Structure formats: structure tokens, C-alpha cells
Short mmCIF file of C-alpha atoms in Angstrom, two decimals:
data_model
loop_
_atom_site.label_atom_id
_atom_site.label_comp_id
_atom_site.label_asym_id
_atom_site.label_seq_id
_atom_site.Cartn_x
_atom_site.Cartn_y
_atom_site.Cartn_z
CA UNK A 1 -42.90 -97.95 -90.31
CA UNK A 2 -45.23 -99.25 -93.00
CA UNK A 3 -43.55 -102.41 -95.28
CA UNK A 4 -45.87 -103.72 -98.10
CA UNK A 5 -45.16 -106.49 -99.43
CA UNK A 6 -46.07 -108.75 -102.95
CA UNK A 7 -45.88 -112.48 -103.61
CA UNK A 8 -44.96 -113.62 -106.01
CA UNK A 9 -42.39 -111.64 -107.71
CA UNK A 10 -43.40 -112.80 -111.38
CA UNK A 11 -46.21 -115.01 -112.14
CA UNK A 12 -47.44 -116.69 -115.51
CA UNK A 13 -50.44 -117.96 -116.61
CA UNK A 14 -52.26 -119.42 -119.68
CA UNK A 15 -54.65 -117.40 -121.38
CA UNK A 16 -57.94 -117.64 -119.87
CA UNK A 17 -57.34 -118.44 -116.35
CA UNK A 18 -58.30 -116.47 -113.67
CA UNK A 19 -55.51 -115.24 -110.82
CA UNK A 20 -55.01 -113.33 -107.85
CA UNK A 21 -52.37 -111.03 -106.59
CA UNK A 22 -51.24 -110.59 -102.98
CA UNK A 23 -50.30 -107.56 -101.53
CA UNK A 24 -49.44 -107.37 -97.56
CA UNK A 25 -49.21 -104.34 -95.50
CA UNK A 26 -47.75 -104.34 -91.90
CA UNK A 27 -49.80 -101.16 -90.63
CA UNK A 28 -53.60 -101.72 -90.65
CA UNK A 29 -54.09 -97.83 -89.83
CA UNK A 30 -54.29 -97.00 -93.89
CA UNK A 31 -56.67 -94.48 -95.86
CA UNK A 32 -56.82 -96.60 -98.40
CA UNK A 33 -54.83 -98.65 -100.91
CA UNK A 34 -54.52 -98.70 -104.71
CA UNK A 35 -53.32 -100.61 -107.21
CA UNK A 36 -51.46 -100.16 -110.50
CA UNK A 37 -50.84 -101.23 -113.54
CA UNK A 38 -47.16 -100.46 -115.08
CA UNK A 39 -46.42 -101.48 -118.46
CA UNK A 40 -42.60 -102.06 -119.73
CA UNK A 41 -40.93 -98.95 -120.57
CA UNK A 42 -43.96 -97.29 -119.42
CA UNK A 43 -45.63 -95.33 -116.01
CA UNK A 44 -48.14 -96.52 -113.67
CA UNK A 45 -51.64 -96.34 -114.17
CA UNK A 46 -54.56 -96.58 -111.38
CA UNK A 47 -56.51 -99.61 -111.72
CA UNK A 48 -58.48 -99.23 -108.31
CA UNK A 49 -58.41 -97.54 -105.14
CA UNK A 50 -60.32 -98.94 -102.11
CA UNK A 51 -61.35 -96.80 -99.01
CA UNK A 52 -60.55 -98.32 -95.95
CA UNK A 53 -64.23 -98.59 -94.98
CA UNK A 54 -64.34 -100.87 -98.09
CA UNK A 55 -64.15 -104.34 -98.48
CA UNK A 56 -63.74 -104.66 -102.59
CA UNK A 57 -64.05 -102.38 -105.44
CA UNK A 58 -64.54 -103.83 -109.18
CA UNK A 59 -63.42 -102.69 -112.27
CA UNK A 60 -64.88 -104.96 -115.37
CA UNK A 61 -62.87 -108.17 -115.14
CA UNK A 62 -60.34 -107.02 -111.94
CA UNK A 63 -61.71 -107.10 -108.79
CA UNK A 64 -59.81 -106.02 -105.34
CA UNK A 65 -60.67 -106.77 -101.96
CA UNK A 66 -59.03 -105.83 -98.48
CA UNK A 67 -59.04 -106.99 -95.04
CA UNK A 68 -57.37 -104.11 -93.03
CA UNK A 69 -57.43 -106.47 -89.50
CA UNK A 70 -54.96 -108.76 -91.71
CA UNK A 71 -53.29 -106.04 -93.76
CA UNK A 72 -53.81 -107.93 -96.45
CA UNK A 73 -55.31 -106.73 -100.38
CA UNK A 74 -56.11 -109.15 -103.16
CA UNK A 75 -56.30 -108.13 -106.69
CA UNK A 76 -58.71 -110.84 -108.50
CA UNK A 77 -58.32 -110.80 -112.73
CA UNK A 78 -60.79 -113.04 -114.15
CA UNK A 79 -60.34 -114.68 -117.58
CA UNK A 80 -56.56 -113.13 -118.28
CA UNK A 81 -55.61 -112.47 -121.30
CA UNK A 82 -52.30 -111.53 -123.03
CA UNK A 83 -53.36 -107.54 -123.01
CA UNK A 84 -53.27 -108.08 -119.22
CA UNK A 85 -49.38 -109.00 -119.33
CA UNK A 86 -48.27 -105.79 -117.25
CA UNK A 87 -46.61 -105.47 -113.93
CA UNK A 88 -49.26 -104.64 -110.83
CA UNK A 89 -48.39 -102.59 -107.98
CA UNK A 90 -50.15 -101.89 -104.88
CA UNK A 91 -49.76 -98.93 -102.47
CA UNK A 92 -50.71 -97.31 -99.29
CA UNK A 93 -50.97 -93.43 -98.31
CA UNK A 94 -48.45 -92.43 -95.37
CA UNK A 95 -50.94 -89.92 -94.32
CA UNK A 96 -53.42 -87.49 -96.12
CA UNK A 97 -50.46 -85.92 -97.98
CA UNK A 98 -50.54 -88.52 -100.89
CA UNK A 99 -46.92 -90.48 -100.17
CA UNK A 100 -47.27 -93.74 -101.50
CA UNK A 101 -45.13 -96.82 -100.12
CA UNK A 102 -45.22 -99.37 -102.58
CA UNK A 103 -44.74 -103.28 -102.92
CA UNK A 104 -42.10 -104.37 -105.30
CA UNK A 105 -44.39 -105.74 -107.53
CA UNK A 106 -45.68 -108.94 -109.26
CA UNK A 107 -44.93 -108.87 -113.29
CA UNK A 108 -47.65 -110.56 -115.16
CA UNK A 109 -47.16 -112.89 -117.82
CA UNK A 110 -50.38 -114.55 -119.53
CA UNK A 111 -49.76 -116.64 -122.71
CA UNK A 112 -51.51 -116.85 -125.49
CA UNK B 1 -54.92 -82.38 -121.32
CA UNK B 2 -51.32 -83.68 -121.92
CA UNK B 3 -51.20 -85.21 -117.52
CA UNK B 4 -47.80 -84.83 -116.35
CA UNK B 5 -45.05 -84.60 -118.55
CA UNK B 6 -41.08 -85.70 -117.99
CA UNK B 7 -38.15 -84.73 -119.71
CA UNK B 8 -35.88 -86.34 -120.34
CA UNK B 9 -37.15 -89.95 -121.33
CA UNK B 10 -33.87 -90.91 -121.33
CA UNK B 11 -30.17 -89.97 -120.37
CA UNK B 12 -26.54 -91.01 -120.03
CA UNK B 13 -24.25 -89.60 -117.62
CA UNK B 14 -20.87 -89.81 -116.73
CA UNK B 15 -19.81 -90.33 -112.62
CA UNK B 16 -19.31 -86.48 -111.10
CA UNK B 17 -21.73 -84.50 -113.98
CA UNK B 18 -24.59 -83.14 -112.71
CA UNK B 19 -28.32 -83.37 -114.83
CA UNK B 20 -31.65 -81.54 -113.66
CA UNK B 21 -35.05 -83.68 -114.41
CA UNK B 22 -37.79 -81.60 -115.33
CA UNK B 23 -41.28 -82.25 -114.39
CA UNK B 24 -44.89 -80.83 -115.13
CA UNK B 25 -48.20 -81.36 -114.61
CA UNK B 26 -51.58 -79.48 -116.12
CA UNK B 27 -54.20 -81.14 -113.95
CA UNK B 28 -53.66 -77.78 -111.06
CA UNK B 29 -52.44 -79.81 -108.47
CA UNK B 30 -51.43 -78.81 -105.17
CA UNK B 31 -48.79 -81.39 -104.41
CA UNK B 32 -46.15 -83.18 -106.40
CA UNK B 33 -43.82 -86.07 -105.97
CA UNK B 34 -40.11 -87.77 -107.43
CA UNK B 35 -39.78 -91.33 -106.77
CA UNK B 36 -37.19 -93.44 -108.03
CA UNK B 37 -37.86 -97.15 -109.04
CA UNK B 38 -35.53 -99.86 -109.22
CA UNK B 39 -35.67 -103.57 -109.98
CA UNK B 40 -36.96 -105.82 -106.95
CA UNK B 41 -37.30 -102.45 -104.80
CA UNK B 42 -40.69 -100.67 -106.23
CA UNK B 43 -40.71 -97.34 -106.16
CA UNK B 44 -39.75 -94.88 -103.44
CA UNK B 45 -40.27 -91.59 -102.76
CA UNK B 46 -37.17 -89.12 -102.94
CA UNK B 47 -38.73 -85.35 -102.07
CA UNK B 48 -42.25 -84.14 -102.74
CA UNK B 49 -43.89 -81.10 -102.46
CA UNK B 50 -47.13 -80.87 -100.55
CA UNK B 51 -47.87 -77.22 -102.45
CA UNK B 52 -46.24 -74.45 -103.59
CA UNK B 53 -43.17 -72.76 -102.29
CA UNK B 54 -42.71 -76.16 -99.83
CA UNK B 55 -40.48 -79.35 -100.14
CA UNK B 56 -40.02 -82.29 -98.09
CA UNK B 57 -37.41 -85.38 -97.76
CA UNK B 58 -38.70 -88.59 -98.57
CA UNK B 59 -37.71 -91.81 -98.08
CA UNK B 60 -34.28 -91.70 -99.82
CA UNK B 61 -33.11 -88.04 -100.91
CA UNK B 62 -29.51 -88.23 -100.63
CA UNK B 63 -27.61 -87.07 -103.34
CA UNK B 64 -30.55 -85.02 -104.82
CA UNK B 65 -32.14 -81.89 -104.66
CA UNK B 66 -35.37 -80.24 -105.71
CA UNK B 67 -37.37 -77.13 -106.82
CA UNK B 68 -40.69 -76.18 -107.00
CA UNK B 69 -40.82 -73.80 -109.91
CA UNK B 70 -44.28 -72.86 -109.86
CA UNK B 71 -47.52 -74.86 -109.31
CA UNK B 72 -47.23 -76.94 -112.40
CA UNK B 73 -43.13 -77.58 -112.59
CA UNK B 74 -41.23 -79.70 -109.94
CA UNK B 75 -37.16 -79.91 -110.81
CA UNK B 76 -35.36 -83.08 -109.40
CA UNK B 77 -31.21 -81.76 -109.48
CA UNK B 78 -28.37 -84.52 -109.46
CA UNK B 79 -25.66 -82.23 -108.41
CA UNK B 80 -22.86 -85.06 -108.55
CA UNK B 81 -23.85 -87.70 -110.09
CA UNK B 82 -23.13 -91.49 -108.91
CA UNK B 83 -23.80 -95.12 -110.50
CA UNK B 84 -26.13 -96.09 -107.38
CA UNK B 85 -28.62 -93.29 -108.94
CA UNK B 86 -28.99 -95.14 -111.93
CA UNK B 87 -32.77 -95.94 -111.94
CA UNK B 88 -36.00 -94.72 -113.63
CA UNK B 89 -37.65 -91.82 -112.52
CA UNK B 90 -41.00 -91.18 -111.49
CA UNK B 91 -42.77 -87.65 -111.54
CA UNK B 92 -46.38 -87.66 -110.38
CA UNK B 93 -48.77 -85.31 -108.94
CA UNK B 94 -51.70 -85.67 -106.28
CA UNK B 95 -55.01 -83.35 -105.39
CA UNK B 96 -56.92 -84.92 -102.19
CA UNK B 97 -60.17 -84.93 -103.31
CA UNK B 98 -59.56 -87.04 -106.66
CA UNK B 99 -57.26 -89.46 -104.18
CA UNK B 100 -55.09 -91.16 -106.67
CA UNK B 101 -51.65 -90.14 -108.08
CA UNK B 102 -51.34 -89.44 -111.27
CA UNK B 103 -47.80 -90.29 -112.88
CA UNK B 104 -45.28 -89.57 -115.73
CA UNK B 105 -44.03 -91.92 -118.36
CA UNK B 106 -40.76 -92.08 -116.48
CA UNK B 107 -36.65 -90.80 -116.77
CA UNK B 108 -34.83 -93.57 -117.42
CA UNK B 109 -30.85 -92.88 -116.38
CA UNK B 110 -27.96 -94.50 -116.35
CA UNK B 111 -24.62 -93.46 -114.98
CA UNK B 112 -21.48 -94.61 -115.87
#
């Protein structure tokens, strides 16, 4: 059965630094894997989805790689800033159907 | 081009009533999903619907029940409510070739 996983739970961060986020998956036999972006109060929002053929995908100042042989993902946000406080999630297809299993999330804080 | 739409945004219930979630989407696609999402725990998926006329058990569907109106409405039905369904909500909605999930602003409910 497919676990993913993120560490850490809640991160923060002066303004200008740059960060990653870790997302684990136990099942390396994935279509693909997104992440999202889920503001308080609010749904989630598609950042960027990499194809399992891929190795990264960029997205102006975010940038996510994945290594399926170590079911691990990275999300990379360069020069943070306090618009960026949010909580990230990343997921993984079950199949072609479009059920997601999800990490529990890393919630961003970046100070001003 | 209003996405996919949840109502309502927010409701109290007392232990034993029941409550229907309504869900819609205007994007035409095929397949449509209800995840719940609770602190520490992500989301997870409760009963989707690959098309029309079809439903399927996710991850965690006891207690609820669903119905697929009509390609653009999805019903998630608390027939009894209990506090361990207290949780936010998730609609979203999902056409293969465009890959990602698309997802509503959320249900948040609480019962007492």
C-alpha cells in the first residue's frame, strides 16, 4: 500500500532564504506526483506535476525534482517570501483513475 | 468558468442529524472525488466516481454515502452524523488528459 510521507511538519524561515520540502513515497511504481499549495481556510492548488520519466519540473521561483529509485520528491523555493507562507502538499496517483494519497503536509511560515 | 463549487462552506451539526454536501464542477469532467482532511492526517479519499452513473469506496467511507447526480454534481450524504466526522471537506474533479485534480474551497463541519 502506498504511504507518503513529509518532514517536517511546519517549518519557518526568514524572508529571503531559500528551502526545500521533502516528500517520501514507499512505492516507486507512480505516474507521477504533484504538489500543492493550500492556503488557510482555503483549497489546494497545483503548483507542479512531474511525470515519472521526469527528473524536475520548474515553475518561476519553485522547482521540484524526483528520484523514483528512492521514492523520494523535493520541492526547492528560492528566495521565500511572506506570500509563500501556505501549507504544501505532495501526492501520488493510485492508478490512472486520478486517487490521490497524500502526505500530511509541511505548513510554511516565512517572516518578513 | 466558476471550477468546482461546494456548498456548504460551513456547518454545525448536532450527533444523530443527518446533512448532504453538495458538489459541482463546470470543467466536463468524467470523474469526481470527496476527501476529507484532518489535522496531521492530509487528506483522504472517502468515495469517488470514475464517471457517470458509477461510485467507488475509498480509503475511509464509513459512515457516508454518495450520489452522482449527473456529470457535473457529486452528493456526499452523512446519514447519522458522529463527532469523528468533524473535518473539512474536499470536492474535486479529474479528466486524464489535463492530469491534475482540480479542487473546491472546502466544507468545513463540525459535530457536536
Amino acid at each position: 500500500k502506498q504511504e507518503v510521507t513529509q518532514i517536517p511538519a511546519a517549518l519557518s524561515v526568514p524572508e529571503g532564504e531559500n528551502l526545500v520540502l521533502n516528500c517520501s513515497f514507499t512505492d516507486s511504481a507512480i505516474y507521477n506526483l504533484q504538489w500543492f499549495r493550500q492556503d488557510p481556510g482555503k483549497g489546494l492548488t497545483s503548483l507542479l506535476l512531474i511525470q515519472s520519466s521526469q527528473r524536475e519540473q520548474t515553475s518561476g521561483r519553485l522547482n521540484a525534482s524526483l528520484d523514483k529509485s528512492s521514492g523520494r520528491s523535493t520541492l526547492y523555493i528560492a528566495a521565500s517570501q511572506p506570500g509563500d507562507s501556505a501549507t504544501y502538499l505532495c501526492a501520488v496517483p493510485t492508478s490512472n483513475t486520478g486517487k490521490l494519497i497524500f502526505g500530511q503536509g509541511t505548513t510554511l511560515q516565512v517572516k518578513p | 468558468n466558476a471550477g468546482v463549487t461546494q456548498t456548504p462552506k460551513f456547518q454545525v451539526l448536532k450527533t444523530g442529524q443527518s446533512m448532504t454536501l453538495q458538489c459541482a464542477q463546470d470543467m466536463n469532467h468524467n470523474s469526481m472525488y470527496w476527501y476529507r482532511q484532518d489535522p496531521g492526517m492530509g487528506l483522504r479519499l472517502i468515495y469517488y466516481s470514475a464517471s457517470e452513473g458509477t461510485t467507488d469506496k475509498g480509503e475511509v467511507p464509513n459512515g457516508y454515502n454518495v450520489s452522482r447526480l449527473n456529470k457535473r454534481e457529486f452528493s456526499l450524504r452523512l446519514e447519522s452524523a458522529a463527532p469523528s466526522q468533524t473535518s473539512v471537506y474536499f470536492c474535486a474533479s479529474f479528466e486524464r488528459n489535463q492530469e491534475t485534480q482540480y479542487f473546491g474551497p472546502g466544507t468545513r463541519l463540525l459535530v457536536l
